Amino acid sequence: MFLKTKEEINWKDDSLHEDCPSLTPYFLKDKRKAPIIVVIPGGGYGHRAYHEGVPVAEWLNKNGYHAYVLRYNVAPIKDQEVIYKSKYAIQYARYYAESKGIKGQKLGVLGFSAGGHLAAMISNDFDEAKEDSNDPVLRYTSRPDFHLLCYPVISMGDYTHEGSKNNLLGENPEEALVLNHSCERLVTSQTSPAFIWSTANDQAVPVMNSLLYAQALQEHQIEYDLHIYQDGRHGLGLADDQFHTINWKEECISWLDTYIKPS
């Protein structure tokens, strides 16, 4: 159904860290015209949860979408280095897909938990394409055409997940740093459409994260689809064995098929 090959991103400073970012493509074999979705697993910016990565890419393939899984930097690497390299990864994802014949397709991000925070950061703090750049990757924008957020960490303020905050920003970060990484404050008229789901009794990442983000999208007249399920622990991933939240996948694909896939 899909073609899996690992492609390491050629970072200019790879020698500084053993934990270098990479993208693993999961492209449909027929290279059909279909959106591309970069999957960003959660893990509190301390690790990357497998069940929120590869299985999700394979599920997207089964539903007719190209995918990547992003292996992004985690602690002790922090803040702008994590975000800058992740934005470059989005540009690289566009560049690499076109080099493999998947041209002119929409590209979005799908993030879980802390990966949802990274997806939201990328969707609001993005770099425009630099058409005259010597680096062909930078000739592509890092702005996703859409973003999908699953029980996301959004705020670094009152409703944050402390582990994610500490791993990304360090202990006792300055207020300006907290505000600049609270995604509900970063939404603008240029933010892409979003699909969001969470559970009301999530004990790790309060549902207020999703509600605050949806409110910000509403205030800026950005299209979004919000689903809050009554029950469900944090970190469910595809939630295949969860009666209360299993429908999120169907709702997500329906939203993608209706609002994103049409050419």
Tab-separated table of C-alpha atoms in Angstrom:
chain	number	residue	atom	x	y	z
A	1	MET	CA	0.000	0.000	0.000
A	2	PHE	CA	2.815	2.393	0.834
A	3	LEU	CA	6.526	2.900	0.308
A	4	LYS	CA	8.678	3.362	3.408
A	5	THR	CA	12.206	4.713	3.138
A	6	LYS	CA	14.156	6.650	5.742
A	7	GLU	CA	15.666	9.942	4.642
A	8	GLU	CA	17.871	11.854	7.058
A	9	ILE	CA	17.515	15.606	6.916
A	10	ASN	CA	20.820	17.222	6.040
A	11	TRP	CA	21.156	19.677	8.903
A	12	LYS	CA	24.086	22.042	8.703
A	13	ASP	CA	25.039	21.364	12.339
A	14	ASP	CA	24.384	17.639	12.631
A	15	SER	CA	27.761	17.154	14.260
A	16	LEU	CA	26.585	19.047	17.342
A	17	HIS	CA	24.013	16.467	18.395
A	18	GLU	CA	23.631	12.732	18.125
A	19	ASP	CA	19.856	13.189	18.297
A	20	CYS	CA	19.421	14.686	14.829
A	21	PRO	CA	15.962	15.168	13.318
A	22	SER	CA	14.811	12.969	10.464
A	23	LEU	CA	11.746	12.280	8.359
A	24	THR	CA	10.503	8.831	7.439
A	25	PRO	CA	8.293	8.968	4.313
A	26	TYR	CA	5.237	6.757	3.986
A	27	PHE	CA	4.195	7.525	0.419
A	28	LEU	CA	1.416	5.792	-1.461
A	29	LYS	CA	3.041	3.598	-4.092
A	30	ASP	CA	1.088	5.031	-6.997
A	31	LYS	CA	2.167	8.604	-6.111
A	32	ARG	CA	-1.433	9.673	-6.569
A	33	LYS	CA	-2.520	13.263	-6.107
A	34	ALA	CA	-3.280	13.368	-2.401
A	35	PRO	CA	-2.384	15.602	0.534
A	36	ILE	CA	0.742	14.887	2.562
A	37	ILE	CA	0.569	14.759	6.363
A	38	VAL	CA	3.598	15.032	8.651
A	39	VAL	CA	2.927	13.057	11.833
A	40	ILE	CA	4.460	14.498	15.010
A	41	PRO	CA	4.336	12.086	17.974
A	42	GLY	CA	3.962	13.273	21.546
A	43	GLY	CA	6.202	12.548	24.490
A	44	GLY	CA	6.413	15.713	26.563
A	45	TYR	CA	9.410	16.983	24.572
A	46	GLY	CA	11.363	14.298	26.435
A	47	HIS	CA	10.886	11.376	24.042
A	48	ARG	CA	8.785	10.448	20.997
A	49	ALA	CA	5.914	7.995	21.492
A	50	TYR	CA	6.031	5.213	18.892
A	51	HIS	CA	2.276	4.530	18.996
A	52	GLU	CA	1.658	8.142	17.920
A	53	GLY	CA	4.015	7.854	14.948
A	54	VAL	CA	4.351	4.866	12.620
A	55	PRO	CA	0.863	3.373	13.234
A	56	VAL	CA	-0.660	6.773	12.510
A	57	ALA	CA	1.239	7.123	9.220
A	58	GLU	CA	0.072	3.659	8.181
A	59	TRP	CA	-3.531	4.561	9.066
A	60	LEU	CA	-3.276	7.695	6.923
A	61	ASN	CA	-1.977	5.600	4.025
A	62	LYS	CA	-4.936	3.246	4.319
A	63	ASN	CA	-7.204	6.263	3.986
A	64	GLY	CA	-5.481	7.606	0.874
A	65	TYR	CA	-2.992	10.129	2.288
A	66	HIS	CA	0.761	10.370	1.907
A	67	ALA	CA	2.572	10.694	5.234
A	68	TYR	CA	5.839	11.293	7.001
A	69	VAL	CA	6.814	10.634	10.600
A	70	LEU	CA	8.951	13.415	12.063
A	71	ARG	CA	11.703	12.506	14.510
A	72	TYR	CA	12.229	15.903	16.123
A	73	ASN	CA	14.677	17.051	18.782
A	74	VAL	CA	13.771	16.508	22.433
A	75	ALA	CA	15.375	17.484	25.756
A	76	PRO	CA	18.051	18.450	26.538
A	77	ILE	CA	17.751	20.340	23.231
A	78	LYS	CA	15.341	23.215	23.778
A	79	ASP	CA	13.254	26.055	22.472
A	80	GLN	CA	14.203	27.689	19.185
A	81	GLU	CA	16.503	24.898	18.058
A	82	VAL	CA	13.615	22.426	18.306
A	83	ILE	CA	11.195	24.736	16.534
A	84	TYR	CA	13.607	26.003	13.869
A	85	LYS	CA	14.643	22.509	12.849
A	86	SER	CA	11.044	21.320	12.817
A	87	LYS	CA	10.052	24.175	10.522
A	88	TYR	CA	12.939	23.246	8.252
A	89	ALA	CA	11.625	19.676	8.304
A	90	ILE	CA	8.309	20.887	6.885
A	91	GLN	CA	10.166	22.673	4.102
A	92	TYR	CA	12.229	19.556	3.499
A	93	ALA	CA	9.070	17.428	3.397
A	94	ARG	CA	7.729	19.574	0.553
A	95	TYR	CA	11.068	19.520	-1.266
A	96	TYR	CA	11.541	15.759	-0.932
A	97	ALA	CA	7.968	14.917	-1.979
A	98	GLU	CA	8.316	16.959	-5.158
A	99	SER	CA	11.658	15.304	-5.885
A	100	LYS	CA	9.819	11.959	-5.799
A	101	GLY	CA	7.112	13.119	-8.180
A	102	ILE	CA	4.460	14.081	-5.624
A	103	LYS	CA	3.996	17.622	-6.851
A	104	GLY	CA	1.781	20.530	-5.909
A	105	GLN	CA	-0.088	18.809	-3.105
A	106	LYS	CA	-1.319	20.299	0.143
A	107	LEU	CA	0.842	19.468	3.150
A	108	GLY	CA	-0.332	19.459	6.749
A	109	VAL	CA	0.814	18.394	10.197
A	110	LEU	CA	-0.773	16.001	12.686
A	111	GLY	CA	0.484	16.293	16.254
A	112	PHE	CA	-0.274	14.458	19.493
A	113	SER	CA	0.098	16.028	22.950
A	114	ALA	CA	3.471	17.839	22.983
A	115	GLY	CA	3.686	17.010	19.289
A	116	GLY	CA	0.416	18.924	19.004
A	117	HIS	CA	2.115	21.917	20.580
A	118	LEU	CA	4.925	21.651	18.045
A	119	ALA	CA	2.386	21.320	15.220
A	120	ALA	CA	0.549	24.422	16.441
A	121	MET	CA	3.807	26.363	16.805
A	122	ILE	CA	4.781	25.451	13.244
A	123	SER	CA	1.326	26.456	12.021
A	124	ASN	CA	1.563	29.939	13.518
A	125	ASP	CA	5.286	30.782	13.614
A	126	PHE	CA	6.221	29.833	10.065
A	127	ASP	CA	8.802	30.927	7.502
A	128	GLU	CA	7.873	32.124	4.047
A	129	ALA	CA	9.500	30.632	0.965
A	130	LYS	CA	12.740	32.279	-0.137
A	131	GLU	CA	12.705	31.832	-3.881
A	132	ASP	CA	16.256	33.125	-4.344
A	133	SER	CA	17.826	30.984	-1.598
A	134	ASN	CA	20.917	28.919	-2.386
A	135	ASP	CA	19.352	26.161	-0.297
A	136	PRO	CA	16.603	24.602	-2.447
A	137	VAL	CA	14.749	23.495	0.692
A	138	LEU	CA	14.267	27.108	1.787
A	139	ARG	CA	12.483	27.851	-1.486
A	140	TYR	CA	9.437	26.200	0.109
A	141	THR	CA	7.315	27.670	2.887
A	142	SER	CA	7.181	26.010	6.291
A	143	ARG	CA	3.516	26.998	6.700
A	144	PRO	CA	1.291	23.905	6.794
A	145	ASP	CA	-1.860	24.085	4.690
A	146	PHE	CA	-3.796	22.556	7.602
A	147	HIS	CA	-3.107	21.155	11.049
A	148	LEU	CA	-4.595	18.304	13.056
A	149	LEU	CA	-4.213	18.422	16.836
A	150	CYS	CA	-4.859	15.434	19.087
A	151	TYR	CA	-5.196	16.217	22.828
A	152	PRO	CA	-2.615	18.968	22.267
A	153	VAL	CA	-0.536	20.971	24.675
A	154	ILE	CA	-1.303	24.523	23.547
A	155	SER	CA	-0.518	26.913	26.379
A	156	MET	CA	2.703	27.317	28.335
A	157	GLY	CA	0.710	29.263	30.953
A	158	ASP	CA	-1.898	28.241	33.518
A	159	TYR	CA	-3.156	25.128	31.715
A	160	THR	CA	0.137	23.767	30.471
A	161	HIS	CA	1.656	20.328	30.850
A	162	GLU	CA	4.558	21.049	33.187
A	163	GLY	CA	6.791	18.298	31.843
A	164	SER	CA	6.492	19.574	28.277
A	165	LYS	CA	7.065	23.147	29.422
A	166	ASN	CA	10.173	22.282	31.438
A	167	ASN	CA	11.656	20.132	28.684
A	168	LEU	CA	11.098	22.778	26.010
A	169	LEU	CA	11.732	26.027	27.903
A	170	GLY	CA	13.643	24.944	31.001
A	171	GLU	CA	12.680	25.509	34.607
A	172	ASN	CA	11.388	28.953	35.580
A	173	PRO	CA	11.403	30.468	32.066
A	174	GLU	CA	10.918	34.202	31.647
A	175	GLU	CA	7.356	35.373	31.094
A	176	ALA	CA	8.121	36.548	27.559
A	177	LEU	CA	9.315	33.053	26.650
A	178	VAL	CA	6.147	31.530	28.088
A	179	LEU	CA	3.929	33.929	26.151
A	180	ASN	CA	5.841	33.409	22.904
A	181	HIS	CA	5.279	29.646	23.144
A	182	SER	CA	1.597	29.775	24.095
A	183	CYS	CA	-0.056	28.961	20.799
A	184	GLU	CA	-3.431	30.455	21.665
A	185	ARG	CA	-1.666	33.832	21.603
A	186	LEU	CA	0.005	33.241	18.233
A	187	VAL	CA	-3.039	32.712	16.005
A	188	THR	CA	-3.408	35.231	13.170
A	189	SER	CA	-5.418	35.557	9.998
A	190	GLN	CA	-2.661	33.527	8.306
A	191	THR	CA	-3.105	30.453	10.504
A	192	SER	CA	-4.255	27.396	8.550
A	193	PRO	CA	-7.515	25.461	9.167
A	194	ALA	CA	-7.485	23.002	12.055
A	195	PHE	CA	-9.059	19.784	13.300
A	196	ILE	CA	-8.829	19.372	17.082
A	197	TRP	CA	-9.885	16.675	19.501
A	198	SER	CA	-9.441	16.130	23.211
A	199	THR	CA	-11.193	14.539	26.181
A	200	ALA	CA	-12.921	16.439	28.960
A	201	ASN	CA	-11.327	14.406	31.743
A	202	ASP	CA	-7.736	14.327	30.446
A	203	GLN	CA	-5.690	14.445	33.649
A	204	ALA	CA	-2.351	15.202	31.977
A	205	VAL	CA	-3.175	17.949	29.465
A	206	PRO	CA	-6.283	19.916	30.496
A	207	VAL	CA	-9.003	20.208	27.882
A	208	MET	CA	-8.754	23.987	28.294
A	209	ASN	CA	-5.763	23.834	25.945
A	210	SER	CA	-7.996	22.795	23.061
A	211	LEU	CA	-10.769	25.183	24.081
A	212	LEU	CA	-8.436	28.180	24.273
A	213	TYR	CA	-7.008	27.370	20.864
A	214	ALA	CA	-10.448	26.955	19.310
A	215	GLN	CA	-11.467	30.294	20.804
A	216	ALA	CA	-8.432	31.966	19.239
A	217	LEU	CA	-9.228	30.405	15.864
A	218	GLN	CA	-12.826	31.584	16.163
A	219	GLU	CA	-11.744	35.132	17.001
A	220	HIS	CA	-9.546	35.223	13.890
A	221	GLN	CA	-12.194	33.587	11.688
A	222	ILE	CA	-10.034	30.545	10.959
A	223	GLU	CA	-11.928	27.404	9.933
A	224	TYR	CA	-11.737	24.619	12.505
A	225	ASP	CA	-13.495	21.460	13.666
A	226	LEU	CA	-13.442	20.789	17.430
A	227	HIS	CA	-14.383	17.502	19.119
A	228	ILE	CA	-14.429	17.115	22.902
A	229	TYR	CA	-15.178	13.593	24.116
A	230	GLN	CA	-16.451	13.055	27.644
A	231	ASP	CA	-14.128	10.212	28.646
A	232	GLY	CA	-10.617	9.134	27.751
A	233	ARG	CA	-7.197	9.105	29.332
A	234	HIS	CA	-4.301	11.032	27.874
A	235	GLY	CA	-2.117	9.553	25.143
A	236	LEU	CA	-4.683	7.362	23.389
A	237	GLY	CA	-3.136	7.611	19.925
A	238	LEU	CA	-5.423	5.942	17.399
A	239	ALA	CA	-7.678	4.869	20.304
A	240	ASP	CA	-8.653	1.631	18.567
A	241	ASP	CA	-9.773	-0.012	21.827
A	242	GLN	CA	-11.524	3.020	23.301
A	243	PHE	CA	-15.311	3.077	22.974
A	244	HIS	CA	-15.709	6.767	23.786
A	245	THR	CA	-13.047	8.195	21.465
A	246	ILE	CA	-12.625	5.680	18.640
A	247	ASN	CA	-14.725	7.860	16.347
A	248	TRP	CA	-12.092	10.585	16.235
A	249	LYS	CA	-10.430	8.842	13.295
A	250	GLU	CA	-13.630	8.715	11.260
A	251	GLU	CA	-14.365	12.363	12.059
A	252	CYS	CA	-10.833	13.382	11.111
A	253	ILE	CA	-10.859	11.571	7.772
A	254	SER	CA	-14.302	12.994	7.014
A	255	TRP	CA	-12.979	16.505	7.662
A	256	LEU	CA	-9.901	15.879	5.525
A	257	ASP	CA	-11.925	14.353	2.691
A	258	THR	CA	-14.417	17.230	2.757
A	259	TYR	CA	-12.270	20.305	3.302
A	260	ILE	CA	-8.679	19.376	2.419
A	261	LYS	CA	-8.542	16.666	-0.239
A	262	PRO	CA	-10.686	18.299	-2.980
A	263	SER	CA	-8.466	19.933	-5.598
